Amino acid sequence: MIRFMLVGASGVVVNLGVMAGLVAADLHYLAAGLVATEVSIAWNWLLYERFVFRDRRDASRWWHRAIKNLAYNNAEFAARVPFLVLAVSGLGVPETVAQLITLVLAFGLRFVFVSRVVYRPVDEALGGPPDTAVAEPPTDPATAVRCTPTSTAP
């Protein structure tokens, strides 16, 4: 989870930097928030692939993971919009601060979705129960199955 948090923190920096630049260029904060979200989705996904869930990439095709990640994060942005509008228009919170608050509040759900759906553990993705892909040999000699060679020679 530490690597996920580090990637997420870098994505927040990217998101807020893009949004601040676009708002400074007089783009409406909701449009700026959408563009910033798209840029940070791509940023985070590339880092997830490379550094966070590298061991889980074999469970599905890269474009399946990309589509699920994109769909979830866009739905999450749509869910954050009312809170963003309330904070900015209703409470007078600066745009990038409001964006930061909504991103932080959504972190837990994002982690659960990305780690359990987008990058589902390989053994679960292949239909097996978790952590039973390889059977460990018994360590107790009393419980080990003994095979004795039989001879068919006269």
CSV table of N, CA and C in Angstrom, one decimal:
chain,number,residue,atom,x,y,z
A,1,MET,N,0.8,-1.2,0.0
A,1,MET,CA,0.0,0.0,0.0
A,1,MET,C,0.9,1.3,0.0
A,2,ILE,N,2.1,1.2,0.5
A,2,ILE,CA,3.0,2.3,0.6
A,2,ILE,C,3.3,2.8,-0.9
A,3,ARG,N,3.6,1.9,-1.8
A,3,ARG,CA,3.8,2.3,-3.2
A,3,ARG,C,2.6,2.9,-3.8
A,4,PHE,N,1.4,2.4,-3.5
A,4,PHE,CA,0.2,2.9,-4.0
A,4,PHE,C,0.0,4.4,-3.5
A,5,MET,N,0.3,4.6,-2.2
A,5,MET,CA,0.2,5.9,-1.7
A,5,MET,C,1.2,6.9,-2.3
A,6,LEU,N,2.4,6.4,-2.5
A,6,LEU,CA,3.4,7.3,-3.1
A,6,LEU,C,3.0,7.7,-4.6
A,7,VAL,N,2.5,6.7,-5.3
A,7,VAL,CA,2.0,7.0,-6.7
A,7,VAL,C,0.9,7.9,-6.6
A,8,GLY,N,0.0,7.7,-5.7
A,8,GLY,CA,-1.2,8.6,-5.5
A,8,GLY,C,-0.8,10.0,-5.2
A,9,ALA,N,0.2,10.1,-4.3
A,9,ALA,CA,0.7,11.5,-3.9
A,9,ALA,C,1.3,12.2,-5.1
A,10,SER,N,2.1,11.4,-5.9
A,10,SER,CA,2.6,12.1,-7.1
A,10,SER,C,1.5,12.4,-8.1
A,11,GLY,N,0.5,11.6,-8.2
A,11,GLY,CA,-0.7,11.9,-9.0
A,11,GLY,C,-1.4,13.1,-8.6
A,12,VAL,N,-1.5,13.3,-7.3
A,12,VAL,CA,-2.1,14.5,-6.7
A,12,VAL,C,-1.4,15.8,-7.1
A,13,VAL,N,0.0,15.7,-7.1
A,13,VAL,CA,0.8,16.8,-7.5
A,13,VAL,C,0.6,17.1,-8.9
A,14,VAL,N,0.6,16.1,-9.8
A,14,VAL,CA,0.3,16.3,-11.2
A,14,VAL,C,-1.1,16.9,-11.4
A,15,ASN,N,-2.1,16.3,-10.8
A,15,ASN,CA,-3.5,16.8,-10.9
A,15,ASN,C,-3.6,18.3,-10.5
A,16,LEU,N,-3.1,18.6,-9.4
A,16,LEU,CA,-3.2,20.0,-8.9
A,16,LEU,C,-2.4,21.0,-9.7
A,17,GLY,N,-1.2,20.5,-10.2
A,17,GLY,CA,-0.4,21.4,-11.0
A,17,GLY,C,-1.1,21.7,-12.4
A,18,VAL,N,-1.6,20.6,-13.0
A,18,VAL,CA,-2.4,20.9,-14.2
A,18,VAL,C,-3.6,21.7,-14.0
A,19,MET,N,-4.3,21.4,-13.0
A,19,MET,CA,-5.5,22.2,-12.7
A,19,MET,C,-5.2,23.7,-12.4
A,20,ALA,N,-4.2,23.9,-11.6
A,20,ALA,CA,-3.8,25.3,-11.3
A,20,ALA,C,-3.4,26.1,-12.5
A,21,GLY,N,-2.6,25.4,-13.4
A,21,GLY,CA,-2.2,26.0,-14.6
A,21,GLY,C,-3.4,26.4,-15.5
A,22,LEU,N,-4.3,25.5,-15.6
A,22,LEU,CA,-5.5,25.7,-16.5
A,22,LEU,C,-6.4,26.8,-15.9
A,23,VAL,N,-6.6,26.8,-14.6
A,23,VAL,CA,-7.4,27.8,-14.0
A,23,VAL,C,-6.7,29.2,-14.1
A,24,ALA,N,-5.4,29.2,-14.0
A,24,ALA,CA,-4.7,30.5,-14.2
A,24,ALA,C,-4.8,31.0,-15.7
A,25,ALA,N,-5.0,30.0,-16.6
A,25,ALA,CA,-5.2,30.4,-18.0
A,25,ALA,C,-6.7,30.7,-18.3
A,26,ASP,N,-7.5,30.8,-17.3
A,26,ASP,CA,-8.9,31.2,-17.4
A,26,ASP,C,-9.8,30.1,-17.9
A,27,LEU,N,-9.4,28.9,-17.7
A,27,LEU,CA,-10.3,27.8,-18.0
A,27,LEU,C,-11.2,27.6,-16.8
A,28,HIS,N,-12.5,27.3,-16.9
A,28,HIS,CA,-13.4,27.1,-15.8
A,28,HIS,C,-12.9,25.9,-15.0
A,29,TYR,N,-13.0,26.1,-13.7
A,29,TYR,CA,-12.4,25.1,-12.7
A,29,TYR,C,-12.9,23.7,-12.9
A,30,LEU,N,-14.2,23.5,-13.4
A,30,LEU,CA,-14.7,22.1,-13.6
A,30,LEU,C,-14.0,21.5,-14.9
A,31,ALA,N,-13.9,22.3,-15.9
A,31,ALA,CA,-13.2,21.8,-17.1
A,31,ALA,C,-11.7,21.5,-16.8
A,32,ALA,N,-11.1,22.4,-16.0
A,32,ALA,CA,-9.7,22.3,-15.6
A,32,ALA,C,-9.6,21.0,-14.7
A,33,GLY,N,-10.5,20.8,-13.8
A,33,GLY,CA,-10.5,19.6,-13.0
A,33,GLY,C,-10.6,18.3,-13.8
A,34,LEU,N,-11.5,18.3,-14.8
A,34,LEU,CA,-11.6,17.2,-15.7
A,34,LEU,C,-10.3,16.9,-16.5
A,35,VAL,N,-9.7,17.9,-17.1
A,35,VAL,CA,-8.5,17.7,-17.8
A,35,VAL,C,-7.4,17.2,-16.8
A,36,ALA,N,-7.3,17.8,-15.7
A,36,ALA,CA,-6.3,17.4,-14.7
A,36,ALA,C,-6.5,16.0,-14.2
A,37,THR,N,-7.8,15.6,-14.1
A,37,THR,CA,-8.1,14.2,-13.7
A,37,THR,C,-7.6,13.3,-14.8
A,38,GLU,N,-7.9,13.6,-16.1
A,38,GLU,CA,-7.5,12.7,-17.1
A,38,GLU,C,-5.9,12.5,-17.2
A,39,VAL,N,-5.2,13.6,-17.0
A,39,VAL,CA,-3.8,13.6,-17.0
A,39,VAL,C,-3.3,12.7,-15.9
A,40,SER,N,-3.8,13.0,-14.7
A,40,SER,CA,-3.3,12.2,-13.5
A,40,SER,C,-3.8,10.7,-13.6
A,41,ILE,N,-4.9,10.4,-14.2
A,41,ILE,CA,-5.3,9.0,-14.4
A,41,ILE,C,-4.2,8.3,-15.2
A,42,ALA,N,-3.8,8.9,-16.3
A,42,ALA,CA,-2.8,8.3,-17.2
A,42,ALA,C,-1.5,8.2,-16.4
A,43,TRP,N,-1.1,9.2,-15.7
A,43,TRP,CA,0.2,9.2,-14.9
A,43,TRP,C,0.1,8.1,-13.9
A,44,ASN,N,-0.9,8.0,-13.1
A,44,ASN,CA,-1.0,7.0,-12.0
A,44,ASN,C,-1.0,5.6,-12.6
A,45,TRP,N,-1.8,5.4,-13.7
A,45,TRP,CA,-1.9,4.1,-14.3
A,45,TRP,C,-0.5,3.6,-14.8
A,46,LEU,N,0.2,4.5,-15.4
A,46,LEU,CA,1.6,4.1,-15.9
A,46,LEU,C,2.5,3.7,-14.7
A,47,LEU,N,2.4,4.4,-13.6
A,47,LEU,CA,3.2,4.1,-12.4
A,47,LEU,C,2.6,2.8,-11.7
A,48,TYR,N,1.3,2.6,-11.7
A,48,TYR,CA,0.8,1.4,-11.1
A,48,TYR,C,1.3,0.2,-11.9
A,49,GLU,N,1.3,0.3,-13.2
A,49,GLU,CA,1.8,-0.8,-14.1
A,49,GLU,C,3.3,-1.1,-13.8
A,50,ARG,N,4.1,-0.1,-13.6
A,50,ARG,CA,5.5,-0.2,-13.5
A,50,ARG,C,6.0,-0.6,-12.1
A,51,PHE,N,5.4,0.1,-11.1
A,51,PHE,CA,6.0,0.0,-9.8
A,51,PHE,C,5.1,-0.6,-8.7
A,52,VAL,N,3.8,-0.5,-8.9
A,52,VAL,CA,2.9,-1.0,-7.8
A,52,VAL,C,2.4,-2.4,-8.0
A,53,PHE,N,1.8,-2.7,-9.1
A,53,PHE,CA,1.2,-3.9,-9.3
A,53,PHE,C,1.9,-4.8,-10.4
A,54,ARG,N,3.1,-4.6,-10.5
A,54,ARG,CA,3.9,-5.3,-11.5
A,54,ARG,C,3.7,-6.8,-11.5
A,55,ASP,N,3.6,-7.4,-10.3
A,55,ASP,CA,3.4,-8.8,-10.1
A,55,ASP,C,2.0,-9.3,-10.5
A,56,ARG,N,1.1,-8.4,-10.7
A,56,ARG,CA,-0.3,-8.8,-11.0
A,56,ARG,C,-0.7,-8.5,-12.4
A,57,ARG,N,0.2,-8.1,-13.3
A,57,ARG,CA,-0.1,-7.8,-14.6
A,57,ARG,C,-0.5,-9.0,-15.5
A,58,ASP,N,-0.1,-10.2,-15.1
A,58,ASP,CA,-0.3,-11.3,-16.0
A,58,ASP,C,-1.8,-11.8,-15.9
A,59,ALA,N,-2.5,-11.3,-15.0
A,59,ALA,CA,-3.9,-11.8,-14.8
A,59,ALA,C,-4.9,-11.3,-15.9
A,60,SER,N,-4.5,-10.2,-16.6
A,60,SER,CA,-5.4,-9.6,-17.6
A,60,SER,C,-4.6,-8.8,-18.6
A,61,ARG,N,-5.2,-8.5,-19.7
A,61,ARG,CA,-4.5,-7.7,-20.7
A,61,ARG,C,-4.4,-6.3,-20.3
A,62,TRP,N,-3.3,-5.6,-20.7
A,62,TRP,CA,-3.1,-4.2,-20.3
A,62,TRP,C,-4.2,-3.3,-20.6
A,63,TRP,N,-4.8,-3.5,-21.7
A,63,TRP,CA,-5.9,-2.6,-22.1
A,63,TRP,C,-7.2,-2.9,-21.3
A,64,HIS,N,-7.4,-4.1,-20.8
A,64,HIS,CA,-8.5,-4.3,-19.9
A,64,HIS,C,-8.3,-3.6,-18.6
A,65,ARG,N,-7.1,-3.6,-18.1
A,65,ARG,CA,-6.7,-2.9,-16.9
A,65,ARG,C,-6.9,-1.4,-17.1
A,66,ALA,N,-6.4,-0.9,-18.2
A,66,ALA,CA,-6.5,0.5,-18.5
A,66,ALA,C,-7.9,1.0,-18.6
A,67,ILE,N,-8.8,0.2,-19.3
A,67,ILE,CA,-10.2,0.6,-19.4
A,67,ILE,C,-10.9,0.6,-18.0
A,68,LYS,N,-10.7,-0.4,-17.2
A,68,LYS,CA,-11.3,-0.5,-15.9
A,68,LYS,C,-10.8,0.7,-15.0
A,69,ASN,N,-9.5,1.0,-15.1
A,69,ASN,CA,-9.0,2.1,-14.3
A,69,ASN,C,-9.6,3.4,-14.8
A,70,LEU,N,-9.6,3.6,-16.1
A,70,LEU,CA,-10.2,4.9,-16.7
A,70,LEU,C,-11.6,5.0,-16.3
A,71,ALA,N,-12.4,4.0,-16.5
A,71,ALA,CA,-13.8,4.0,-16.2
A,71,ALA,C,-14.1,4.4,-14.7
A,72,TYR,N,-13.4,3.7,-13.8
A,72,TYR,CA,-13.6,4.0,-12.4
A,72,TYR,C,-13.2,5.4,-12.0
A,73,ASN,N,-12.0,5.8,-12.5
A,73,ASN,CA,-11.6,7.2,-12.1
A,73,ASN,C,-12.5,8.3,-12.7
A,74,ASN,N,-13.0,8.1,-13.9
A,74,ASN,CA,-13.9,9.0,-14.4
A,74,ASN,C,-15.3,9.0,-13.7
A,75,ALA,N,-15.7,7.9,-13.3
A,75,ALA,CA,-16.9,7.8,-12.5
A,75,ALA,C,-16.7,8.5,-11.1
A,76,GLU,N,-15.5,8.3,-10.6
A,76,GLU,CA,-15.2,8.9,-9.3
A,76,GLU,C,-15.1,10.4,-9.5
A,77,PHE,N,-14.6,10.9,-10.6
A,77,PHE,CA,-14.6,12.4,-10.8
A,77,PHE,C,-16.0,12.9,-10.9
A,78,ALA,N,-16.9,12.2,-11.6
A,78,ALA,CA,-18.3,12.6,-11.7
A,78,ALA,C,-18.9,12.7,-10.3
A,79,ALA,N,-18.6,11.7,-9.4
A,79,ALA,CA,-19.1,11.7,-8.1
A,79,ALA,C,-18.5,12.8,-7.2
A,80,ARG,N,-17.3,13.2,-7.5
A,80,ARG,CA,-16.7,14.3,-6.8
A,80,ARG,C,-17.2,15.7,-7.2
A,81,VAL,N,-17.7,15.8,-8.4
A,81,VAL,CA,-18.1,17.1,-9.0
A,81,VAL,C,-19.0,17.9,-8.0
A,82,PRO,N,-20.1,17.3,-7.5
A,82,PRO,CA,-21.0,18.1,-6.7
A,82,PRO,C,-20.3,18.6,-5.4
A,83,PHE,N,-19.4,17.9,-4.9
A,83,PHE,CA,-18.6,18.3,-3.7
A,83,PHE,C,-17.7,19.4,-4.1
A,84,LEU,N,-17.1,19.3,-5.3
A,84,LEU,CA,-16.2,20.4,-5.8
A,84,LEU,C,-17.0,21.7,-6.0
A,85,VAL,N,-18.2,21.6,-6.6
A,85,VAL,CA,-19.0,22.8,-6.8
A,85,VAL,C,-19.4,23.4,-5.5
A,86,LEU,N,-19.9,22.6,-4.5
A,86,LEU,CA,-20.3,23.0,-3.2
A,86,LEU,C,-19.1,23.8,-2.5
A,87,ALA,N,-18.0,23.2,-2.6
A,87,ALA,CA,-16.8,23.8,-1.9
A,87,ALA,C,-16.4,25.1,-2.5
A,88,VAL,N,-16.3,25.1,-3.9
A,88,VAL,CA,-15.9,26.3,-4.6
A,88,VAL,C,-17.0,27.4,-4.6
A,89,SER,N,-18.1,27.0,-5.1
A,89,SER,CA,-19.2,28.0,-5.3
A,89,SER,C,-20.0,28.3,-4.1
A,90,GLY,N,-20.2,27.3,-3.2
A,90,GLY,CA,-20.9,27.5,-2.0
A,90,GLY,C,-20.1,28.0,-0.8
A,91,LEU,N,-18.9,27.5,-0.7
A,91,LEU,CA,-18.1,27.8,0.5
A,91,LEU,C,-17.0,28.7,0.2
A,92,GLY,N,-16.7,29.0,-1.0
A,92,GLY,CA,-15.6,29.9,-1.4
A,92,GLY,C,-14.2,29.3,-1.2
A,93,VAL,N,-14.1,28.0,-1.2
A,93,VAL,CA,-12.8,27.3,-1.1
A,93,VAL,C,-12.1,27.5,-2.5
A,94,PRO,N,-10.8,27.8,-2.5
A,94,PRO,CA,-10.1,27.9,-3.7
A,94,PRO,C,-10.2,26.6,-4.5
A,95,GLU,N,-10.2,26.7,-5.8
A,95,GLU,CA,-10.4,25.5,-6.7
A,95,GLU,C,-9.5,24.3,-6.4
A,96,THR,N,-8.2,24.6,-6.4
A,96,THR,CA,-7.2,23.5,-6.2
A,96,THR,C,-7.3,22.9,-4.8
A,97,VAL,N,-7.6,23.7,-3.8
A,97,VAL,CA,-7.8,23.2,-2.5
A,97,VAL,C,-9.0,22.3,-2.4
A,98,ALA,N,-10.1,22.7,-3.1
A,98,ALA,CA,-11.3,21.9,-3.1
A,98,ALA,C,-11.0,20.6,-3.8
A,99,GLN,N,-10.2,20.6,-4.9
A,99,GLN,CA,-9.9,19.4,-5.7
A,99,GLN,C,-9.0,18.5,-4.8
A,100,LEU,N,-8.1,19.1,-4.1
A,100,LEU,CA,-7.3,18.3,-3.1
A,100,LEU,C,-8.1,17.6,-2.1
A,101,ILE,N,-9.1,18.3,-1.5
A,101,ILE,CA,-9.9,17.7,-0.5
A,101,ILE,C,-10.7,16.5,-1.1
A,102,THR,N,-11.3,16.7,-2.3
A,102,THR,CA,-12.1,15.6,-2.8
A,102,THR,C,-11.2,14.4,-3.2
A,103,LEU,N,-10.0,14.6,-3.7
A,103,LEU,CA,-9.1,13.6,-4.0
A,103,LEU,C,-8.7,12.8,-2.8
A,104,VAL,N,-8.4,13.5,-1.7
A,104,VAL,CA,-8.0,12.8,-0.4
A,104,VAL,C,-9.2,12.0,0.1
A,105,LEU,N,-10.4,12.5,0.0
A,105,LEU,CA,-11.6,11.8,0.5
A,105,LEU,C,-11.8,10.5,-0.3
A,106,ALA,N,-11.5,10.5,-1.5
A,106,ALA,CA,-11.8,9.4,-2.4
A,106,ALA,C,-10.7,8.3,-2.4
A,107,PHE,N,-9.6,8.6,-1.7
A,107,PHE,CA,-8.4,7.7,-1.7
A,107,PHE,C,-8.8,6.2,-1.4
A,108,GLY,N,-9.4,6.0,-0.3
A,108,GLY,CA,-9.7,4.7,0.2
A,108,GLY,C,-10.5,3.8,-0.8
A,109,LEU,N,-11.5,4.4,-1.4
A,109,LEU,CA,-12.3,3.7,-2.4
A,109,LEU,C,-11.5,3.4,-3.6
A,110,ARG,N,-10.7,4.3,-4.0
A,110,ARG,CA,-9.8,4.2,-5.2
A,110,ARG,C,-8.8,3.0,-4.9
A,111,PHE,N,-8.2,2.9,-3.7
A,111,PHE,CA,-7.3,1.8,-3.4
A,111,PHE,C,-8.0,0.5,-3.5
A,112,VAL,N,-9.2,0.4,-2.9
A,112,VAL,CA,-9.9,-0.9,-2.9
A,112,VAL,C,-10.3,-1.3,-4.4
A,113,PHE,N,-10.8,-0.4,-5.2
A,113,PHE,CA,-11.1,-0.7,-6.5
A,113,PHE,C,-9.9,-1.1,-7.3
A,114,VAL,N,-8.9,-0.3,-7.3
A,114,VAL,CA,-7.7,-0.6,-8.1
A,114,VAL,C,-7.0,-1.9,-7.7
A,115,SER,N,-6.9,-2.1,-6.4
A,115,SER,CA,-6.2,-3.3,-6.0
A,115,SER,C,-7.0,-4.6,-6.1
A,116,ARG,N,-8.3,-4.5,-6.0
A,116,ARG,CA,-9.2,-5.7,-6.0
A,116,ARG,C,-9.9,-5.9,-7.3
A,117,VAL,N,-10.0,-4.9,-8.2
A,117,VAL,CA,-10.7,-5.1,-9.4
A,117,VAL,C,-9.8,-4.9,-10.6
A,118,VAL,N,-9.1,-3.8,-10.7
A,118,VAL,CA,-8.2,-3.5,-11.8
A,118,VAL,C,-7.0,-4.5,-11.8
A,119,TYR,N,-6.4,-4.7,-10.6
A,119,TYR,CA,-5.3,-5.5,-10.5
A,119,TYR,C,-5.6,-6.7,-9.5
A,120,ARG,N,-6.7,-7.4,-9.8
A,120,ARG,CA,-7.1,-8.5,-9.0
A,120,ARG,C,-5.9,-9.5,-8.9
A,121,PRO,N,-5.7,-10.0,-7.7
A,121,PRO,CA,-4.6,-11.0,-7.6
A,121,PRO,C,-4.7,-12.1,-8.6
A,122,VAL,N,-3.5,-12.5,-9.2
A,122,VAL,CA,-3.5,-13.5,-10.2
A,122,VAL,C,-4.3,-14.8,-9.9
A,123,ASP,N,-4.1,-15.4,-8.7
A,123,ASP,CA,-4.8,-16.6,-8.4
A,123,ASP,C,-6.3,-16.4,-8.4
A,124,GLU,N,-6.8,-15.3,-8.0
A,124,GLU,CA,-8.2,-15.1,-8.0
A,124,GLU,C,-8.7,-14.9,-9.4
A,125,ALA,N,-7.9,-14.2,-10.2
A,125,ALA,CA,-8.3,-13.9,-11.6
A,125,ALA,C,-8.3,-15.2,-12.4
A,126,LEU,N,-7.5,-16.2,-12.0
A,126,LEU,CA,-7.5,-17.4,-12.8
A,126,LEU,C,-8.5,-18.4,-12.2
A,127,GLY,N,-9.3,-18.0,-11.2
A,127,GLY,CA,-10.4,-18.9,-10.7
A,127,GLY,C,-10.0,-19.7,-9.4
A,128,GLY,N,-8.8,-19.5,-8.9
A,128,GLY,CA,-8.5,-20.3,-7.7
A,128,GLY,C,-8.7,-19.4,-6.5
A,129,PRO,N,-8.8,-20.1,-5.4
A,129,PRO,CA,-8.8,-19.3,-4.1
A,129,PRO,C,-7.5,-18.6,-3.9
A,130,PRO,N,-7.5,-17.5,-3.2
A,130,PRO,CA,-6.2,-16.8,-2.9
A,130,PRO,C,-5.2,-17.7,-2.1
A,131,ASP,N,-4.0,-17.5,-2.5
A,131,ASP,CA,-2.8,-18.1,-1.8
A,131,ASP,C,-2.8,-19.6,-1.8
A,132,THR,N,-3.4,-20.2,-2.8
A,132,THR,CA,-3.4,-21.7,-2.9
A,132,THR,C,-2.9,-22.2,-4.2
A,133,ALA,N,-2.2,-21.3,-4.9
A,133,ALA,CA,-1.8,-21.6,-6.3
A,133,ALA,C,-0.7,-22.7,-6.3
A,134,VAL,N,0.1,-22.7,-5.3
A,134,VAL,CA,1.2,-23.8,-5.2
A,134,VAL,C,1.1,-24.4,-3.8
A,135,ALA,N,1.0,-25.7,-3.9
A,135,ALA,CA,0.9,-26.5,-2.6
A,135,ALA,C,2.3,-26.6,-2.0
A,136,GLU,N,2.4,-26.4,-0.8
A,136,GLU,CA,3.7,-26.6,-0.1
A,136,GLU,C,3.8,-28.0,0.3
A,137,PRO,N,5.0,-28.6,0.2
A,137,PRO,CA,5.3,-29.9,0.6
A,137,PRO,C,5.1,-30.0,2.2
A,138,PRO,N,4.7,-31.1,2.7
A,138,PRO,CA,4.6,-31.2,4.1
A,138,PRO,C,5.9,-31.2,4.8
A,139,THR,N,6.0,-30.5,5.9
A,139,THR,CA,7.2,-30.4,6.6
A,139,THR,C,7.4,-31.4,7.7
A,140,ASP,N,6.3,-32.0,8.1
A,140,ASP,CA,6.3,-33.0,9.2
A,140,ASP,C,6.4,-34.4,8.5
A,141,PRO,N,7.5,-35.1,8.8
A,141,PRO,CA,7.7,-36.4,8.1
A,141,PRO,C,6.6,-37.4,8.5
A,142,ALA,N,6.0,-37.3,9.6
A,142,ALA,CA,4.9,-38.2,10.0
A,142,ALA,C,3.7,-38.1,9.1
A,143,THR,N,3.5,-36.9,8.5
A,143,THR,CA,2.3,-36.7,7.6
A,143,THR,C,2.6,-36.8,6.2
A,144,ALA,N,3.9,-37.0,5.8
A,144,ALA,CA,4.3,-37.1,4.4
A,144,ALA,C,3.8,-38.4,3.9
A,145,VAL,N,3.4,-38.4,2.6
A,145,VAL,CA,3.0,-39.7,2.0
A,145,VAL,C,4.3,-40.4,1.6
A,146,ARG,N,4.3,-41.6,1.9
A,146,ARG,CA,5.5,-42.4,1.6
A,146,ARG,C,5.2,-43.3,0.4
A,147,CYS,N,6.2,-43.2,-0.5
A,147,CYS,CA,6.1,-44.1,-1.7
A,147,CYS,C,7.2,-45.0,-1.7
A,148,THR,N,6.9,-46.3,-1.7
A,148,THR,CA,7.9,-47.3,-1.7
A,148,THR,C,7.9,-48.0,-3.1
A,149,PRO,N,9.1,-48.1,-3.7
A,149,PRO,CA,9.1,-48.7,-5.0
A,149,PRO,C,8.7,-50.2,-4.9
A,150,THR,N,8.0,-50.6,-5.9
A,150,THR,CA,7.6,-52.0,-6.0
A,150,THR,C,8.4,-52.6,-7.2
A,151,SER,N,8.7,-53.8,-6.9
A,151,SER,CA,9.5,-54.5,-8.0
A,151,SER,C,8.7,-55.5,-8.6
A,152,THR,N,8.7,-55.5,-10.0
A,152,THR,CA,8.0,-56.5,-10.7
A,152,THR,C,8.9,-57.6,-11.3
A,153,ALA,N,10.2,-57.4,-10.9
A,153,ALA,CA,11.2,-58.4,-11.4
A,153,ALA,C,11.1,-59.7,-10.6
A,154,PRO,N,11.4,-60.9,-11.2
A,154,PRO,CA,11.3,-62.1,-10.4
A,154,PRO,C,12.4,-62.3,-9.4
